[in-house]
Amino acid sequence: MKLVIVGASGGVGQQLVSLAAKQGHAVTAVVRSGSWAAPAGVETRVGSLTDVDFLAKAFEGHEVVLSGLGLRLKSIAPWAKPEVADFLSTSTPAIIAAMKRAKVERVIAVSAGGVGDTADKVPGAFRTFIRFSALRHAYAELEVMERLYRSSGLQVCLPRPTGLTDGPVTEQVKVCESFEGRATISRGDVAWWMLKEAVTPRFTGQAPMITVTGA
Ligand SMILES: NC(=O)c1ccc[n+]([C@@H]2O[C@H](COP(=O)([O-])OP(=O)(O)OC[C@H]3O[C@@H](n4cnc5c(N)ncnc54)[C@H](OP(=O)(O)O)[C@@H]3O)[C@@H](O)[C@H]2O)c1
């Protein structure tokens, strides 16, 4: 398939790029900085994620947009502020407009367990942590991102992973209704699930919570 990956330099994004290339897909990686090096055979487009003209050109001729975008925090401290607080609020409308202009109809964008109608499906302690830590910024922006995609008229899938790790790809991903304690999924498994969904859509119009452990 012809896949375009936005947020290709991030944790999930890099896994998407390398796994998609390994699976034989034609991959275009969209990043904001030219210092990021793509694996061999992957085309890279460098530009602003809020520039509709740039994005539309990058998206042309592709079948699915895969997004690993998220807020970058200024540090790893639990109280850290985001680098760009409204990044998903401003980049999502640009991605949607660019997809429509480039006639790409499908998007699979990573969200998070606990967003939207899964807010009460996560353990209470984790809900409190989201509320009082830097995660509240990310969750608020993911809520907006989901809302914008859902009302876009595009074919949208918004997987909501549990806690991300840098562990191996296990291919043991489950869709779950709720989880307990510390549920985790590796960034590689999130990418694996998103690519599976790109090839065989089963969750269009849905935002399934996905995990490997804890459910
Ligand atoms: N951590 C968890 O346990 C957890 C659990 C569930 C869901 N999630 C969500 O999953 C998503 C992916 O997580 P991740 O760890 O893979 O994220 P990540 O490594 O922080 O990657 C974020 C991506 O967004 C890009 N980005 C951020 N701000 C940008 C800006 N102003 N302009 C252009 N690009 C920008 C980054 O580009 P640069 O590389 O150029 O900065 C990077 O490609 C996030 O939305 C996260 O909230 C996380």
PDB file of C-alpha atoms and ligand atoms in Angstrom:
ATOM      1  CA  MET A   1       0.000   0.000   0.000  1.00  0.00           C
ATOM      2  CA  LYS A   2       0.997   3.647  -0.335  1.00  0.00           C
ATOM      3  CA  LEU A   3       1.170   4.952   3.223  1.00  0.00           C
ATOM      4  CA  VAL A   4       2.010   8.389   4.564  1.00  0.00           C
ATOM      5  CA  ILE A   5       3.176   8.629   8.175  1.00  0.00           C
ATOM      6  CA  VAL A   6       2.958  11.894  10.113  1.00  0.00           C
ATOM      7  CA  GLY A   7       4.893  12.095  13.382  1.00  0.00           C
ATOM      8  CA  ALA A   8       7.363   9.683  11.800  1.00  0.00           C
ATOM      9  CA  SER A   9      10.180  10.802  14.127  1.00  0.00           C
ATOM     10  CA  GLY A  10       8.268   9.910  17.328  1.00  0.00           C
ATOM     11  CA  GLY A  11       8.241   6.670  19.303  1.00  0.00           C
ATOM     12  CA  VAL A  12       5.206   5.103  17.599  1.00  0.00           C
ATOM     13  CA  GLY A  13       6.024   6.933  14.337  1.00  0.00           C
ATOM     14  CA  GLN A  14       9.487   5.393  13.973  1.00  0.00           C
ATOM     15  CA  GLN A  15       8.037   1.941  14.593  1.00  0.00           C
ATOM     16  CA  LEU A  16       5.378   2.615  11.951  1.00  0.00           C
ATOM     17  CA  VAL A  17       8.011   3.654   9.407  1.00  0.00           C
ATOM     18  CA  SER A  18      10.357   0.710   9.919  1.00  0.00           C
ATOM     19  CA  LEU A  19       7.605  -1.930  10.159  1.00  0.00           C
ATOM     20  CA  ALA A  20       5.731  -0.564   7.110  1.00  0.00           C
ATOM     21  CA  ALA A  21       8.934  -0.539   5.055  1.00  0.00           C
ATOM     22  CA  LYS A  22       9.743  -4.078   6.232  1.00  0.00           C
ATOM     23  CA  GLN A  23       6.233  -5.202   5.190  1.00  0.00           C
ATOM     24  CA  GLY A  24       6.883  -3.875   1.671  1.00  0.00           C
ATOM     25  CA  HIS A  25       4.618  -0.801   1.737  1.00  0.00           C
ATOM     26  CA  ALA A  26       5.589   2.376  -0.126  1.00  0.00           C
ATOM     27  CA  VAL A  27       6.193   4.819   2.731  1.00  0.00           C
ATOM     28  CA  THR A  28       6.374   8.609   2.863  1.00  0.00           C
ATOM     29  CA  ALA A  29       7.499   9.959   6.240  1.00  0.00           C
ATOM     30  CA  VAL A  30       6.433  13.500   7.166  1.00  0.00           C
ATOM     31  CA  VAL A  31       8.583  15.236   9.798  1.00  0.00           C
ATOM     32  CA  ARG A  32       9.227  18.793  10.944  1.00  0.00           C
ATOM     33  CA  SER A  33      13.004  18.521  11.079  1.00  0.00           C
ATOM     34  CA  GLY A  34      15.534  17.562   8.410  1.00  0.00           C
ATOM     35  CA  SER A  35      17.816  16.122  11.078  1.00  0.00           C
ATOM     36  CA  TRP A  36      15.676  12.977  11.333  1.00  0.00           C
ATOM     37  CA  ALA A  37      17.089  10.156   9.176  1.00  0.00           C
ATOM     38  CA  ALA A  38      14.604   7.777   7.520  1.00  0.00           C
ATOM     39  CA  PRO A  39      15.491   4.135   6.885  1.00  0.00           C
ATOM     40  CA  ALA A  40      16.606   3.255   3.337  1.00  0.00           C
ATOM     41  CA  GLY A  41      13.814   3.306   0.754  1.00  0.00           C
ATOM     42  CA  VAL A  42      11.559   5.652   2.744  1.00  0.00           C
ATOM     43  CA  GLU A  43      10.753   9.006   1.172  1.00  0.00           C
ATOM     44  CA  THR A  44      10.915  11.936   3.611  1.00  0.00           C
ATOM     45  CA  ARG A  45       9.058  15.257   3.429  1.00  0.00           C
ATOM     46  CA  VAL A  46      10.135  18.000   5.818  1.00  0.00           C
ATOM     47  CA  GLY A  47       7.780  20.842   6.709  1.00  0.00           C
ATOM     48  CA  SER A  48       5.241  22.267   9.112  1.00  0.00           C
ATOM     49  CA  LEU A  49       2.394  20.049  10.317  1.00  0.00           C
ATOM     50  CA  THR A  50       0.067  23.054  10.152  1.00  0.00           C
ATOM     51  CA  ASP A  51       0.880  23.944   6.510  1.00  0.00           C
ATOM     52  CA  VAL A  52      -2.006  22.617   4.387  1.00  0.00           C
ATOM     53  CA  ASP A  53      -0.200  23.216   1.048  1.00  0.00           C
ATOM     54  CA  PHE A  54       2.870  21.297   2.207  1.00  0.00           C
ATOM     55  CA  LEU A  55       0.793  18.442   3.660  1.00  0.00           C
ATOM     56  CA  ALA A  56      -1.481  18.123   0.619  1.00  0.00           C
ATOM     57  CA  LYS A  57       1.555  17.719  -1.659  1.00  0.00           C
ATOM     58  CA  ALA A  58       3.055  15.121   0.688  1.00  0.00           C
ATOM     59  CA  PHE A  59      -0.266  13.189   0.850  1.00  0.00           C
ATOM     60  CA  GLU A  60      -0.949  13.085  -2.908  1.00  0.00           C
ATOM     61  CA  GLY A  61      -1.165   9.559  -4.336  1.00  0.00           C
ATOM     62  CA  HIS A  62      -1.355   7.820  -0.935  1.00  0.00           C
ATOM     63  CA  GLU A  63      -4.108   5.521   0.360  1.00  0.00           C
ATOM     64  CA  VAL A  64      -3.935   5.978   4.141  1.00  0.00           C
ATOM     65  CA  VAL A  65      -2.519   8.552   6.558  1.00  0.00           C
ATOM     66  CA  LEU A  66      -1.084   7.043   9.744  1.00  0.00           C
ATOM     67  CA  SER A  67      -0.430   9.446  12.614  1.00  0.00           C
ATOM     68  CA  GLY A  68       1.906   8.987  15.572  1.00  0.00           C
ATOM     69  CA  LEU A  69       1.678  12.666  16.497  1.00  0.00           C
ATOM     70  CA  GLY A  70       1.522  13.748  20.117  1.00  0.00           C
ATOM     71  CA  LEU A  71       2.546  16.617  22.366  1.00  0.00           C
ATOM     72  CA  ARG A  72       6.249  16.918  23.134  1.00  0.00           C
ATOM     73  CA  LEU A  73       6.829  17.969  26.735  1.00  0.00           C
ATOM     74  CA  LYS A  74       9.619  20.365  27.723  1.00  0.00           C
ATOM     75  CA  SER A  75      11.059  17.801  30.143  1.00  0.00           C
ATOM     76  CA  ILE A  76      10.228  14.410  31.627  1.00  0.00           C
ATOM     77  CA  ALA A  77       9.104  15.947  34.940  1.00  0.00           C
ATOM     78  CA  PRO A  78       5.488  15.027  35.887  1.00  0.00           C
ATOM     79  CA  TRP A  79       4.623  18.766  35.937  1.00  0.00           C
ATOM     80  CA  ALA A  80       6.342  19.598  32.601  1.00  0.00           C
ATOM     81  CA  LYS A  81       4.603  21.935  30.162  1.00  0.00           C
ATOM     82  CA  PRO A  82       4.121  20.992  26.502  1.00  0.00           C
ATOM     83  CA  GLU A  83       6.454  22.520  23.900  1.00  0.00           C
ATOM     84  CA  VAL A  84       3.419  23.617  21.832  1.00  0.00           C
ATOM     85  CA  ALA A  85       0.282  23.422  23.999  1.00  0.00           C
ATOM     86  CA  ASP A  86      -2.256  23.441  21.132  1.00  0.00           C
ATOM     87  CA  PHE A  87      -0.265  21.355  18.652  1.00  0.00           C
ATOM     88  CA  LEU A  88      -2.995  18.740  17.997  1.00  0.00           C
ATOM     89  CA  SER A  89      -5.746  21.398  17.899  1.00  0.00           C
ATOM     90  CA  THR A  90      -3.865  23.194  15.130  1.00  0.00           C
ATOM     91  CA  SER A  91      -2.277  20.310  13.197  1.00  0.00           C
ATOM     92  CA  THR A  92      -5.408  18.111  12.988  1.00  0.00           C
ATOM     93  CA  PRO A  93      -7.511  20.620  10.958  1.00  0.00           C
ATOM     94  CA  ALA A  94      -4.540  21.070   8.604  1.00  0.00           C
ATOM     95  CA  ILE A  95      -4.162  17.297   8.152  1.00  0.00           C
ATOM     96  CA  ILE A  96      -7.910  16.940   7.488  1.00  0.00           C
ATOM     97  CA  ALA A  97      -7.925  19.786   4.939  1.00  0.00           C
ATOM     98  CA  ALA A  98      -4.814  18.382   3.227  1.00  0.00           C
ATOM     99  CA  MET A  99      -6.316  14.880   3.053  1.00  0.00           C
ATOM    100  CA  LYS A 100      -9.451  16.253   1.407  1.00  0.00           C
ATOM    101  CA  ARG A 101      -7.420  18.253  -1.089  1.00  0.00           C
ATOM    102  CA  ALA A 102      -5.192  15.248  -1.885  1.00  0.00           C
ATOM    103  CA  LYS A 103      -8.234  12.919  -2.002  1.00  0.00           C
ATOM    104  CA  VAL A 104      -6.931  10.582   0.705  1.00  0.00           C
ATOM    105  CA  GLU A 105      -9.951   9.238   2.572  1.00  0.00           C
ATOM    106  CA  ARG A 106      -8.573   7.107   5.403  1.00  0.00           C
ATOM    107  CA  VAL A 107      -6.686   8.063   8.560  1.00  0.00           C
ATOM    108  CA  ILE A 108      -5.541   5.985  11.523  1.00  0.00           C
ATOM    109  CA  ALA A 109      -4.312   8.234  14.340  1.00  0.00           C
ATOM    110  CA  VAL A 110      -3.008   7.099  17.698  1.00  0.00           C
ATOM    111  CA  SER A 111      -4.935   8.444  20.697  1.00  0.00           C
ATOM    112  CA  ALA A 112      -4.795   7.056  24.289  1.00  0.00           C
ATOM    113  CA  GLY A 113      -6.714   4.761  26.641  1.00  0.00           C
ATOM    114  CA  GLY A 114      -8.766   7.032  28.924  1.00  0.00           C
ATOM    115  CA  VAL A 115      -9.701   9.533  26.212  1.00  0.00           C
ATOM    116  CA  GLY A 116     -13.391  10.155  25.401  1.00  0.00           C
ATOM    117  CA  ASP A 117     -15.813   7.446  26.456  1.00  0.00           C
ATOM    118  CA  THR A 118     -12.985   5.368  27.975  1.00  0.00           C
ATOM    119  CA  ALA A 119     -12.379   7.995  30.707  1.00  0.00           C
ATOM    120  CA  ASP A 120     -14.219   5.848  33.282  1.00  0.00           C
ATOM    121  CA  LYS A 121     -12.777   2.556  31.962  1.00  0.00           C
ATOM    122  CA  VAL A 122      -9.282   3.144  33.328  1.00  0.00           C
ATOM    123  CA  PRO A 123      -8.187   2.539  36.946  1.00  0.00           C
ATOM    124  CA  GLY A 124      -9.014   5.371  39.377  1.00  0.00           C
ATOM    125  CA  ALA A 125      -5.358   5.959  40.326  1.00  0.00           C
ATOM    126  CA  PHE A 126      -4.451   6.444  36.672  1.00  0.00           C
ATOM    127  CA  ARG A 127      -7.362   8.877  36.211  1.00  0.00           C
ATOM    128  CA  THR A 128      -6.008  10.919  39.123  1.00  0.00           C
ATOM    129  CA  PHE A 129      -2.491  10.827  37.655  1.00  0.00           C
ATOM    130  CA  ILE A 130      -3.830  12.119  34.316  1.00  0.00           C
ATOM    131  CA  ARG A 131      -5.679  14.908  36.095  1.00  0.00           C
ATOM    132  CA  PHE A 132      -2.749  16.178  38.147  1.00  0.00           C
ATOM    133  CA  SER A 133       0.302  15.517  35.943  1.00  0.00           C
ATOM    134  CA  ALA A 134       1.600  16.765  32.593  1.00  0.00           C
ATOM    135  CA  LEU A 135      -0.578  14.085  31.008  1.00  0.00           C
ATOM    136  CA  ARG A 136      -3.587  16.391  31.410  1.00  0.00           C
ATOM    137  CA  HIS A 137      -2.230  18.562  28.582  1.00  0.00           C
ATOM    138  CA  ALA A 138      -1.821  15.562  26.276  1.00  0.00           C
ATOM    139  CA  TYR A 139      -5.249  14.135  27.130  1.00  0.00           C
ATOM    140  CA  ALA A 140      -7.006  17.474  26.573  1.00  0.00           C
ATOM    141  CA  GLU A 141      -5.394  17.738  23.143  1.00  0.00           C
ATOM    142  CA  LEU A 142      -6.180  14.113  22.248  1.00  0.00           C
ATOM    143  CA  GLU A 143      -9.861  14.791  23.099  1.00  0.00           C
ATOM    144  CA  VAL A 144      -9.837  17.680  20.605  1.00  0.00           C
ATOM    145  CA  MET A 145      -7.983  15.621  18.001  1.00  0.00           C
ATOM    146  CA  GLU A 146     -10.537  12.795  18.253  1.00  0.00           C
ATOM    147  CA  ARG A 147     -13.460  15.227  17.989  1.00  0.00           C
ATOM    148  CA  LEU A 148     -12.000  16.896  14.906  1.00  0.00           C
ATOM    149  CA  TYR A 149     -11.330  13.601  13.127  1.00  0.00           C
ATOM    150  CA  ARG A 150     -14.755  12.196  14.027  1.00  0.00           C
ATOM    151  CA  SER A 151     -16.546  15.197  12.519  1.00  0.00           C
ATOM    152  CA  SER A 152     -14.279  15.332   9.432  1.00  0.00           C
ATOM    153  CA  GLY A 153     -16.338  13.044   7.211  1.00  0.00           C
ATOM    154  CA  LEU A 154     -13.192  10.976   6.577  1.00  0.00           C
ATOM    155  CA  GLN A 155     -12.851   7.251   7.295  1.00  0.00           C
ATOM    156  CA  VAL A 156     -11.259   7.433  10.712  1.00  0.00           C
ATOM    157  CA  CYS A 157      -9.826   4.910  13.177  1.00  0.00           C
ATOM    158  CA  LEU A 158      -8.478   6.178  16.526  1.00  0.00           C
ATOM    159  CA  PRO A 159      -6.713   3.391  18.439  1.00  0.00           C
ATOM    160  CA  ARG A 160      -6.353   4.147  22.160  1.00  0.00           C
ATOM    161  CA  PRO A 161      -3.330   2.285  23.559  1.00  0.00           C
ATOM    162  CA  THR A 162      -2.680   1.656  27.249  1.00  0.00           C
ATOM    163  CA  GLY A 163       0.757   2.552  28.715  1.00  0.00           C
ATOM    164  CA  LEU A 164       3.435   2.643  26.012  1.00  0.00           C
ATOM    165  CA  THR A 165       6.747   0.796  26.341  1.00  0.00           C
ATOM    166  CA  ASP A 166       9.747   0.374  24.073  1.00  0.00           C
ATOM    167  CA  GLY A 167       9.494  -3.411  24.263  1.00  0.00           C
ATOM    168  CA  PRO A 168       9.459  -5.769  21.288  1.00  0.00           C
ATOM    169  CA  VAL A 169       6.686  -6.367  18.762  1.00  0.00           C
ATOM    170  CA  THR A 170       4.731  -9.367  20.109  1.00  0.00           C
ATOM    171  CA  GLU A 171       1.717  -9.235  17.747  1.00  0.00           C
ATOM    172  CA  GLN A 172      -0.392 -10.185  20.813  1.00  0.00           C
ATOM    173  CA  VAL A 173      -2.572  -7.060  20.725  1.00  0.00           C
ATOM    174  CA  LYS A 174      -6.076  -7.245  22.229  1.00  0.00           C
ATOM    175  CA  VAL A 175      -8.947  -4.817  21.911  1.00  0.00           C
ATOM    176  CA  CYS A 176     -10.267  -4.288  25.440  1.00  0.00           C
ATOM    177  CA  GLU A 177     -13.224  -2.570  27.129  1.00  0.00           C
ATOM    178  CA  SER A 178     -11.347  -1.704  30.306  1.00  0.00           C
ATOM    179  CA  PHE A 179      -8.085  -2.516  32.068  1.00  0.00           C
ATOM    180  CA  GLU A 180      -6.745  -2.871  35.583  1.00  0.00           C
ATOM    181  CA  GLY A 181      -3.460  -1.852  37.185  1.00  0.00           C
ATOM    182  CA  ARG A 182      -0.545  -1.176  34.896  1.00  0.00           C
ATOM    183  CA  ALA A 183      -1.603  -2.293  31.429  1.00  0.00           C
ATOM    184  CA  THR A 184       1.008  -1.869  28.704  1.00  0.00           C
ATOM    185  CA  ILE A 185       1.625  -2.208  24.994  1.00  0.00           C
ATOM    186  CA  SER A 186       4.874  -1.560  23.150  1.00  0.00           C
ATOM    187  CA  ARG A 187       5.106   1.225  20.575  1.00  0.00           C
ATOM    188  CA  GLY A 188       6.034  -1.522  18.104  1.00  0.00           C
ATOM    189  CA  ASP A 189       2.800  -3.395  18.822  1.00  0.00           C
ATOM    190  CA  VAL A 190       0.769  -0.184  18.413  1.00  0.00           C
ATOM    191  CA  ALA A 191       2.423   0.298  15.011  1.00  0.00           C
ATOM    192  CA  TRP A 192       1.845  -3.359  14.110  1.00  0.00           C
ATOM    193  CA  TRP A 193      -1.882  -3.041  14.974  1.00  0.00           C
ATOM    194  CA  MET A 194      -2.240   0.220  13.009  1.00  0.00           C
ATOM    195  CA  LEU A 195      -0.631  -1.336   9.919  1.00  0.00           C
ATOM    196  CA  LYS A 196      -2.883  -4.390  10.214  1.00  0.00           C
ATOM    197  CA  GLU A 197      -5.854  -2.003  10.340  1.00  0.00           C
ATOM    198  CA  ALA A 198      -4.515  -0.083   7.314  1.00  0.00           C
ATOM    199  CA  VAL A 199      -4.406  -3.281   5.239  1.00  0.00           C
ATOM    200  CA  THR A 200      -7.679  -4.775   6.544  1.00  0.00           C
ATOM    201  CA  PRO A 201      -9.997  -2.127   8.024  1.00  0.00           C
ATOM    202  CA  ARG A 202     -12.122  -3.538  10.839  1.00  0.00           C
ATOM    203  CA  PHE A 203     -12.495  -0.530  13.136  1.00  0.00           C
ATOM    204  CA  THR A 204     -13.390   2.347  10.813  1.00  0.00           C
ATOM    205  CA  GLY A 205     -15.414   4.949  12.725  1.00  0.00           C
ATOM    206  CA  GLN A 206     -14.240   3.510  16.052  1.00  0.00           C
ATOM    207  CA  ALA A 207     -11.722   4.275  18.783  1.00  0.00           C
ATOM    208  CA  PRO A 208     -10.808   0.870  20.240  1.00  0.00           C
ATOM    209  CA  MET A 209      -8.697   0.615  23.369  1.00  0.00           C
ATOM    210  CA  ILE A 210      -5.721  -1.675  22.618  1.00  0.00           C
ATOM    211  CA  THR A 211      -3.288  -3.430  24.951  1.00  0.00           C
ATOM    212  CA  VAL A 212      -1.020  -6.437  25.328  1.00  0.00           C
ATOM    213  CA  THR A 213      -0.980  -6.745  29.136  1.00  0.00           C
ATOM    214  CA  GLY A 214      -3.456  -5.839  31.889  1.00  0.00           C
ATOM    215  CA  ALA A 215      -6.770  -6.773  30.310  1.00  0.00           C
TER     216      ALA A 215
HETATM  217  N1  LIG B   1       3.275   7.505  26.935  1.00  0.00           N
HETATM  218  C1  LIG B   1       2.246   6.674  27.060  1.00  0.00           C
HETATM  219  O1  LIG B   1       2.234   5.778  27.905  1.00  0.00           O
HETATM  220  C2  LIG B   1       1.058   6.832  26.123  1.00  0.00           C
HETATM  221  C3  LIG B   1      -0.017   5.949  26.260  1.00  0.00           C
HETATM  222  C4  LIG B   1      -1.068   6.022  25.346  1.00  0.00           C
HETATM  223  C5  LIG B   1      -1.043   6.964  24.328  1.00  0.00           C
HETATM  224  N2  LIG B   1       0.015   7.838  24.238  1.00  0.00           N
HETATM  225  C6  LIG B   1      -0.023   8.798  23.119  1.00  0.00           C
HETATM  226  O2  LIG B   1       0.521   8.159  21.983  1.00  0.00           O
HETATM  227  C7  LIG B   1       1.027   9.146  21.066  1.00  0.00           C
HETATM  228  C8  LIG B   1       2.393   8.712  20.560  1.00  0.00           C
HETATM  229  O3  LIG B   1       3.286   8.571  21.660  1.00  0.00           O
HETATM  230  P1  LIG B   1       4.880   8.587  21.394  1.00  0.00           P
HETATM  231  O4  LIG B   1       5.516   8.246  22.694  1.00  0.00           O
HETATM  232  O5  LIG B   1       5.201   7.812  20.175  1.00  0.00           O
HETATM  233  O6  LIG B   1       5.072  10.158  21.098  1.00  0.00           O
HETATM  234  P2  LIG B   1       6.414  10.959  20.854  1.00  0.00           P
HETATM  235  O7  LIG B   1       7.602  10.043  20.808  1.00  0.00           O
HETATM  236  O8  LIG B   1       6.452  12.091  21.829  1.00  0.00           O
HETATM  237  O9  LIG B   1       6.222  11.538  19.355  1.00  0.00           O
HETATM  238  C9  LIG B   1       5.462  12.677  19.115  1.00  0.00           C
HETATM  239  C10 LIG B   1       5.548  13.011  17.635  1.00  0.00           C
HETATM  240  O10 LIG B   1       4.822  14.235  17.409  1.00  0.00           O
HETATM  241  C11 LIG B   1       5.706  15.174  16.786  1.00  0.00           C
HETATM  242  N3  LIG B   1       5.454  16.535  17.243  1.00  0.00           N
HETATM  243  C12 LIG B   1       5.216  16.973  18.519  1.00  0.00           C
HETATM  244  N4  LIG B   1       5.100  18.314  18.535  1.00  0.00           N
HETATM  245  C13 LIG B   1       5.280  18.734  17.253  1.00  0.00           C
HETATM  246  C14 LIG B   1       5.247  20.009  16.611  1.00  0.00           C
HETATM  247  N5  LIG B   1       5.042  21.134  17.312  1.00  0.00           N
HETATM  248  N6  LIG B   1       5.461  20.077  15.265  1.00  0.00           N
HETATM  249  C15 LIG B   1       5.666  18.941  14.561  1.00  0.00           C
HETATM  250  N7  LIG B   1       5.694  17.701  15.089  1.00  0.00           N
HETATM  251  C16 LIG B   1       5.505  17.599  16.426  1.00  0.00           C
HETATM  252  C17 LIG B   1       7.104  14.778  17.217  1.00  0.00           C
HETATM  253  O11 LIG B   1       8.048  15.328  16.313  1.00  0.00           O
HETATM  254  P3  LIG B   1       9.590  15.619  16.783  1.00  0.00           P
HETATM  255  O12 LIG B   1      10.249  14.257  16.832  1.00  0.00           O
HETATM  256  O13 LIG B   1      10.120  16.501  15.725  1.00  0.00           O
HETATM  257  O14 LIG B   1       9.513  16.255  18.149  1.00  0.00           O
HETATM  258  C18 LIG B   1       6.991  13.252  17.143  1.00  0.00           C
HETATM  259  O15 LIG B   1       7.126  12.810  15.826  1.00  0.00           O
HETATM  260  C19 LIG B   1       1.014  10.468  21.835  1.00  0.00           C
HETATM  261  O16 LIG B   1      -0.119  11.238  21.454  1.00  0.00           O
HETATM  262  C20 LIG B   1       0.844  10.031  23.300  1.00  0.00           C
HETATM  263  O17 LIG B   1       0.165  11.018  24.080  1.00  0.00           O
HETATM  264  C21 LIG B   1       1.068   7.769  25.102  1.00  0.00           C
END
